Amino acid sequence: MVQVRAGQTEAADGPVEAGRQIRLNAFEMNAVGHIAHGLWRHPRDRATSYTDIGWWQDLARILERGLFDGLFLADVSGIYDVYKGGPETAIAHAMQVPVNDPAMLVPAMAAVTRHLGFGITANLSQEPPYLFARRMSTLDHLTRGRIAWNIVTGFLDSAARGAGQGAQMDHDARYDRADEYMDLVYKLWEASWDDDAVVSDRAAGIYARPDRVRAIHHHGRFFDLDAIHLSEPSPQRTPVLFQAGASARGLAFAATHAECIFIPTTGRGSAAALTARIRAGVAAAGRRPRDVKILASLMTVIGRTAVEAREKFEDYGRYAAAEAGLAQLAAATGIDFARFAPDEPIVVAGEAGNGIRSLVAQLGAGDDGPPTVNRLLAGMTLGGRFKPVVGTSEQVADEIAAWIAEADIDGFNLIRTVTPDCFTDVADLLVPVLQERGLYKHGYGDGTLRDRLFGQGPRPAPGHPAAALRQPETPSSPAAEDRP
Amino acid sequence: MVQVRAGQTEAADGPVEAGRQIRLNAFEMNAVGHIAHGLWRHPRDRATSYTDIGWWQDLARILERGLFDGLFLADVSGIYDVYKGGPETAIAHAMQVPVNDPAMLVPAMAAVTRHLGFGITANLSQEPPYLFARRMSTLDHLTRGRIAWNIVTGFLDSAARGAGQGAQMDHDARYDRADEYMDLVYKLWEASWDDDAVVSDRAAGIYARPDRVRAIHHHGRFFDLDAIHLSEPSPQRTPVLFQAGASARGLAFAATHAECIFIPTTGRGSAAALTARIRAGVAAAGRRPRDVKILASLMTVIGRTAVEAREKFEDYGRYAAAEAGLAQLAAATGIDFARFAPDEPIVVAGEAGNGIRSLVAQLGAGDDGPPTVNRLLAGMTLGGRFKPVVGTSEQVADEIAAWIAEADIDGFNLIRTVTPDCFTDVADLLVPVLQERGLYKHGYGDGTLRDRLFGQGPRPAPGHPAAALRQPETPSSPAAEDRP
């Protein structure tokens, strides 16, 4: 058991003793198109195999070979229908539609791996908490403690209509409901079964001790429940919690609940400011700032030489669908860019106007004039608004090291381009360089995903709201020594 | 493509040409205890491995070796808390609690099998239809068309409390809601994407044709939805539908929707009457009577000799927990038997009284007097109210043949006793005998689970309400030839 002092960087995994260990997730989706739109058309791309179990098992083996911490699966339960006022562009380009349930991939991948974590996205505005809590417990059992939940509270109006809700709830009310939802599922995960409830005593004929199992009684503004949790305690109980809130209220939610926080990749300077704000928010929520891992999204195109990397990037670019990237941007901003002529300045009032101006600046296309559709399209590198880092492993490692040093982040979600090559390149080319530099583990540590990420045992750290719901320990509790 | 004439028995699978082919499901649960309570304590029993992926993969391989049609996974989202007025007995004996999510087992088992079907239970009173429809489509994709859904509309008050519903909806209203739920998910599965919507045209950059994908607009008494289905068409689209309704309203629901109907195993004579009633109901619902497979539950204890079978039965019996069986009966009847002294006549007024009298008669313990707790306990063979057929393969085959002949059923759900021995015995001892008698396939047929069960293509047969929701065919539709 590694004892962690406040303010010290942990190294739960492997022999990395000094410096910060970089965390890598593969960022994927149970869909043909995720972020780099159009690349499914590349001859080497296997994204259209997304309905094939064997494909996902192959991918999981590649990631485990590369000692990735996890596979992070995005999800969306609506369709991008802002651009041109309809879903046609999304359907034609397979822009996150069709999109299948991410949770169903986990058991098949867990069967062929031992250490890889699995982060699945689920929208708590749409999942009834009682059965959802059981589903996550089931996955935590089947993976032996390798499950994480990326908490989403809602995004698309089309998703709300699918759920029969007419339109999205007011943004802040949605987070109030989300807070109550979390409180409820924490109770189910942490407080319904004691650690020593299951005795599995064949001689006595007792599987679980009734006096160590209790119903949760929750009567709140949004939820009423009187029930025991249906699952016995799983290795982590509460899954590792991911979040990517960008609004003030979203960041407050993340500071309270999240253990891994995803930040938008703008520049290293703005990321540093955001990271500092997040760590301060985490501290204000009564948690240790380093009990949260902060990850940025990163797209890489890696070659054995700089020339090879550049050629690969250009090759990928021939398949990219810039218009699809624009359509996704339209959904994200709520602006139907098709209403503007190609070179007409895009002028939008209010909040959305600020958003579009900063996005255009980020895309690097508005430096010499107002944003226009043509400038946005030109900024859609590889079919989306992420700028890939293109180069050799050494060059990419330099960029990563600079991010870590300047922005105080802990790692990256690596965005799929042409799959699985984009992940194979990281596993086989980049990881050895990061290892040489002492920035990356040489093997997986023991225990659950949470053990490996934080080195503080399988359950949420002190100060986390889930930790406060634990039952008082009994002397026989086998997990007692895992707690500070 | 097998052409089926009305009234003719199909033989979609294998070389069985004459007579009726017997269908076998393994009846299981993602839990330590299912029906034969207490047997988890047997030294050879592996039920406590239910959180282990490898265990389920082992089981799936055994079942596929035995050419089982499917693994049918029960579920319950509440706890049995009638007996002694609390859940203590259920918790101590692992009576269907803890119980994990059955759906999560399917991808791992599908990865190591090619033909075995997977029937999962889901309660439509608790699953929001939009995401549930996607989950089933995802599983149908990942299994290549081997998924079935056992439709449950609700059962335990404790489950309703878990769902935050206070108490169960009125029984008939529950079925009205269930009918509307089915209508909605049929629309999502059958009518949102045309067969030729997905073209995956890399050269043209078109994954799906927007003009062949449409939003479902459903505005009913219980549900409102305006959305496309999130999944592209899966092999079966609508999963094979299982149901086990016992009430008049439940049977009407099953006659409309179900493709496999489970009947309670009372006697062959009463089963024959029920089977005739079901087939008449199916016809009245505008469907062909043989478009429904009727399966009875069956518990077997098989030995190489009659003596070995008897010894095995007695050995199993030493681990059986009769009180747990009584507690499950209490939940099923709503009667807390603990309120009666061991030999006190159990007198209950009204509907429940009729139920208990017929149950006691079925248990064979009330022939010579009124039902008492002691008589019920004596009737709890192997920890539940199912009477096993104990004998050699020949003897069990005789019993099965008699059921088929007299009760006009199509097959059986084989109840778990000591696992996996109970299924290994069927695969290795019973199946060869059934094959010799021409009652069982010698290999799996091609196609989806529905193809194999009915020999009429991958989608619901004409007359089924899901079939009515199909879009008009286009000449290029690859599935058109599968339709009569």
mmCIF file with all atom_site columns, N, CA, C and O in Angstrom, chain A residues 264-279:
data_model
loop_
_atom_site.group_PDB
_atom_site.id
_atom_site.type_symbol
_atom_site.label_atom_id
_atom_site.label_alt_id
_atom_site.label_comp_id
_atom_site.label_asym_id
_atom_site.label_entity_id
_atom_site.label_seq_id
_atom_site.pdbx_PDB_ins_code
_atom_site.Cartn_x
_atom_site.Cartn_y
_atom_site.Cartn_z
_atom_site.occupancy
_atom_site.B_iso_or_equiv
_atom_site.pdbx_formal_charge
_atom_site.auth_seq_id
_atom_site.auth_comp_id
_atom_site.auth_asym_id
_atom_site.auth_atom_id
_atom_site.pdbx_PDB_model_num
ATOM 1  N N  . PRO A 1 264 ? -10.910 21.047 -22.585 1.00 0.00 ? 264 PRO A N  1
ATOM 2  C CA . PRO A 1 264 ? -10.778 21.326 -24.020 1.00 0.00 ? 264 PRO A CA 1
ATOM 3  C C  . PRO A 1 264 ? -9.331  21.696 -24.338 1.00 0.00 ? 264 PRO A C  1
ATOM 4  O O  . PRO A 1 264 ? -8.659  22.344 -23.542 1.00 0.00 ? 264 PRO A O  1
ATOM 5  N N  . THR A 1 265 ? -8.878  21.264 -25.493 1.00 0.00 ? 265 THR A N  1
ATOM 6  C CA . THR A 1 265 ? -7.501  21.528 -25.890 1.00 0.00 ? 265 THR A CA 1
ATOM 7  C C  . THR A 1 265 ? -7.452  22.840 -26.660 1.00 0.00 ? 265 THR A C  1
ATOM 8  O O  . THR A 1 265 ? -7.740  22.871 -27.848 1.00 0.00 ? 265 THR A O  1
ATOM 9  N N  . THR A 1 266 ? -7.173  23.890 -25.957 1.00 0.00 ? 266 THR A N  1
ATOM 10 C CA . THR A 1 266 ? -7.023  25.154 -26.682 1.00 0.00 ? 266 THR A CA 1
ATOM 11 C C  . THR A 1 266 ? -5.527  25.386 -26.835 1.00 0.00 ? 266 THR A C  1
ATOM 12 O O  . THR A 1 266 ? -4.910  24.837 -27.725 1.00 0.00 ? 266 THR A O  1
ATOM 13 N N  . GLY A 1 267 ? -4.942  26.154 -25.948 1.00 0.00 ? 267 GLY A N  1
ATOM 14 C CA . GLY A 1 267 ? -3.485  26.306 -25.994 1.00 0.00 ? 267 GLY A CA 1
ATOM 15 C C  . GLY A 1 267 ? -2.947  25.907 -24.630 1.00 0.00 ? 267 GLY A C  1
ATOM 16 O O  . GLY A 1 267 ? -3.697  25.759 -23.672 1.00 0.00 ? 267 GLY A O  1
ATOM 17 N N  . ARG A 1 268 ? -1.640  25.758 -24.554 1.00 0.00 ? 268 ARG A N  1
ATOM 18 C CA . ARG A 1 268 ? -1.049  25.339 -23.287 1.00 0.00 ? 268 ARG A CA 1
ATOM 19 C C  . ARG A 1 268 ? -1.254  26.405 -22.212 1.00 0.00 ? 268 ARG A C  1
ATOM 20 O O  . ARG A 1 268 ? -1.465  26.100 -21.040 1.00 0.00 ? 268 ARG A O  1
ATOM 21 N N  . GLY A 1 269 ? -1.213  27.698 -22.643 1.00 0.00 ? 269 GLY A N  1
ATOM 22 C CA . GLY A 1 269 ? -1.378  28.766 -21.665 1.00 0.00 ? 269 GLY A CA 1
ATOM 23 C C  . GLY A 1 269 ? -2.774  28.792 -21.074 1.00 0.00 ? 269 GLY A C  1
ATOM 24 O O  . GLY A 1 269 ? -2.953  28.812 -19.843 1.00 0.00 ? 269 GLY A O  1
ATOM 25 N N  . SER A 1 270 ? -3.781  28.747 -21.924 1.00 0.00 ? 270 SER A N  1
ATOM 26 C CA . SER A 1 270 ? -5.152  28.778 -21.403 1.00 0.00 ? 270 SER A CA 1
ATOM 27 C C  . SER A 1 270 ? -5.453  27.491 -20.637 1.00 0.00 ? 270 SER A C  1
ATOM 28 O O  . SER A 1 270 ? -6.205  27.487 -19.659 1.00 0.00 ? 270 SER A O  1
ATOM 29 N N  . ALA A 1 271 ? -4.846  26.398 -21.068 1.00 0.00 ? 271 ALA A N  1
ATOM 30 C CA . ALA A 1 271 ? -5.050  25.146 -20.334 1.00 0.00 ? 271 ALA A CA 1
ATOM 31 C C  . ALA A 1 271 ? -4.468  25.255 -18.928 1.00 0.00 ? 271 ALA A C  1
ATOM 32 O O  . ALA A 1 271 ? -5.055  24.760 -17.966 1.00 0.00 ? 271 ALA A O  1
ATOM 33 N N  . ALA A 1 272 ? -3.310  25.901 -18.807 1.00 0.00 ? 272 ALA A N  1
ATOM 34 C CA . ALA A 1 272 ? -2.696  26.063 -17.479 1.00 0.00 ? 272 ALA A CA 1
ATOM 35 C C  . ALA A 1 272 ? -3.622  26.830 -16.552 1.00 0.00 ? 272 ALA A C  1
ATOM 36 O O  . ALA A 1 272 ? -3.786  26.482 -15.373 1.00 0.00 ? 272 ALA A O  1
ATOM 37 N N  . ALA A 1 273 ? -4.238  27.879 -17.081 1.00 0.00 ? 273 ALA A N  1
ATOM 38 C CA . ALA A 1 273 ? -5.155  28.665 -16.258 1.00 0.00 ? 273 ALA A CA 1
ATOM 39 C C  . ALA A 1 273 ? -6.358  27.827 -15.841 1.00 0.00 ? 273 ALA A C  1
ATOM 40 O O  . ALA A 1 273 ? -6.794  27.854 -14.681 1.00 0.00 ? 273 ALA A O  1
ATOM 41 N N  . LEU A 1 274 ? -6.881  27.058 -16.789 1.00 0.00 ? 274 LEU A N  1
ATOM 42 C CA . LEU A 1 274 ? -8.040  26.225 -16.490 1.00 0.00 ? 274 LEU A CA 1
ATOM 43 C C  . LEU A 1 274 ? -7.679  25.143 -15.470 1.00 0.00 ? 274 LEU A C  1
ATOM 44 O O  . LEU A 1 274 ? -8.436  24.869 -14.527 1.00 0.00 ? 274 LEU A O  1
ATOM 45 N N  . THR A 1 275 ? -6.541  24.552 -15.662 1.00 0.00 ? 275 THR A N  1
ATOM 46 C CA . THR A 1 275 ? -6.093  23.507 -14.738 1.00 0.00 ? 275 THR A CA 1
ATOM 47 C C  . THR A 1 275 ? -5.957  24.047 -13.313 1.00 0.00 ? 275 THR A C  1
ATOM 48 O O  . THR A 1 275 ? -6.387  23.405 -12.350 1.00 0.00 ? 275 THR A O  1
ATOM 49 N N  . ALA A 1 276 ? -5.373  25.240 -13.200 1.00 0.00 ? 276 ALA A N  1
ATOM 50 C CA . ALA A 1 276 ? -5.234  25.847 -11.875 1.00 0.00 ? 276 ALA A CA 1
ATOM 51 C C  . ALA A 1 276 ? -6.602  26.102 -11.262 1.00 0.00 ? 276 ALA A C  1
ATOM 52 O O  . ALA A 1 276 ? -6.826  25.886 -10.060 1.00 0.00 ? 276 ALA A O  1
ATOM 53 N N  . ARG A 1 277 ? -7.522  26.560 -12.106 1.00 0.00 ? 277 ARG A N  1
ATOM 54 C CA . ARG A 1 277 ? -8.871  26.832 -11.609 1.00 0.00 ? 277 ARG A CA 1
ATOM 55 C C  . ARG A 1 277 ? -9.544  25.526 -11.153 1.00 0.00 ? 277 ARG A C  1
ATOM 56 O O  . ARG A 1 277 ? -10.215 25.484 -10.124 1.00 0.00 ? 277 ARG A O  1
ATOM 57 N N  . ILE A 1 278 ? -9.346  24.471 -11.912 1.00 0.00 ? 278 ILE A N  1
ATOM 58 C CA . ILE A 1 278 ? -9.945  23.185 -11.528 1.00 0.00 ? 278 ILE A CA 1
ATOM 59 C C  . ILE A 1 278 ? -9.364  22.693 -10.206 1.00 0.00 ? 278 ILE A C  1
ATOM 60 O O  . ILE A 1 278 ? -10.093 22.298 -9.296  1.00 0.00 ? 278 ILE A O  1
ATOM 61 N N  . ARG A 1 279 ? -8.042  22.754 -10.081 1.00 0.00 ? 279 ARG A N  1
ATOM 62 C CA . ARG A 1 279 ? -7.428  22.235 -8.843  1.00 0.00 ? 279 ARG A CA 1
ATOM 63 C C  . ARG A 1 279 ? -7.864  23.077 -7.642  1.00 0.00 ? 279 ARG A C  1
ATOM 64 O O  . ARG A 1 279 ? -8.068  22.539 -6.544  1.00 0.00 ? 279 ARG A O  1
#
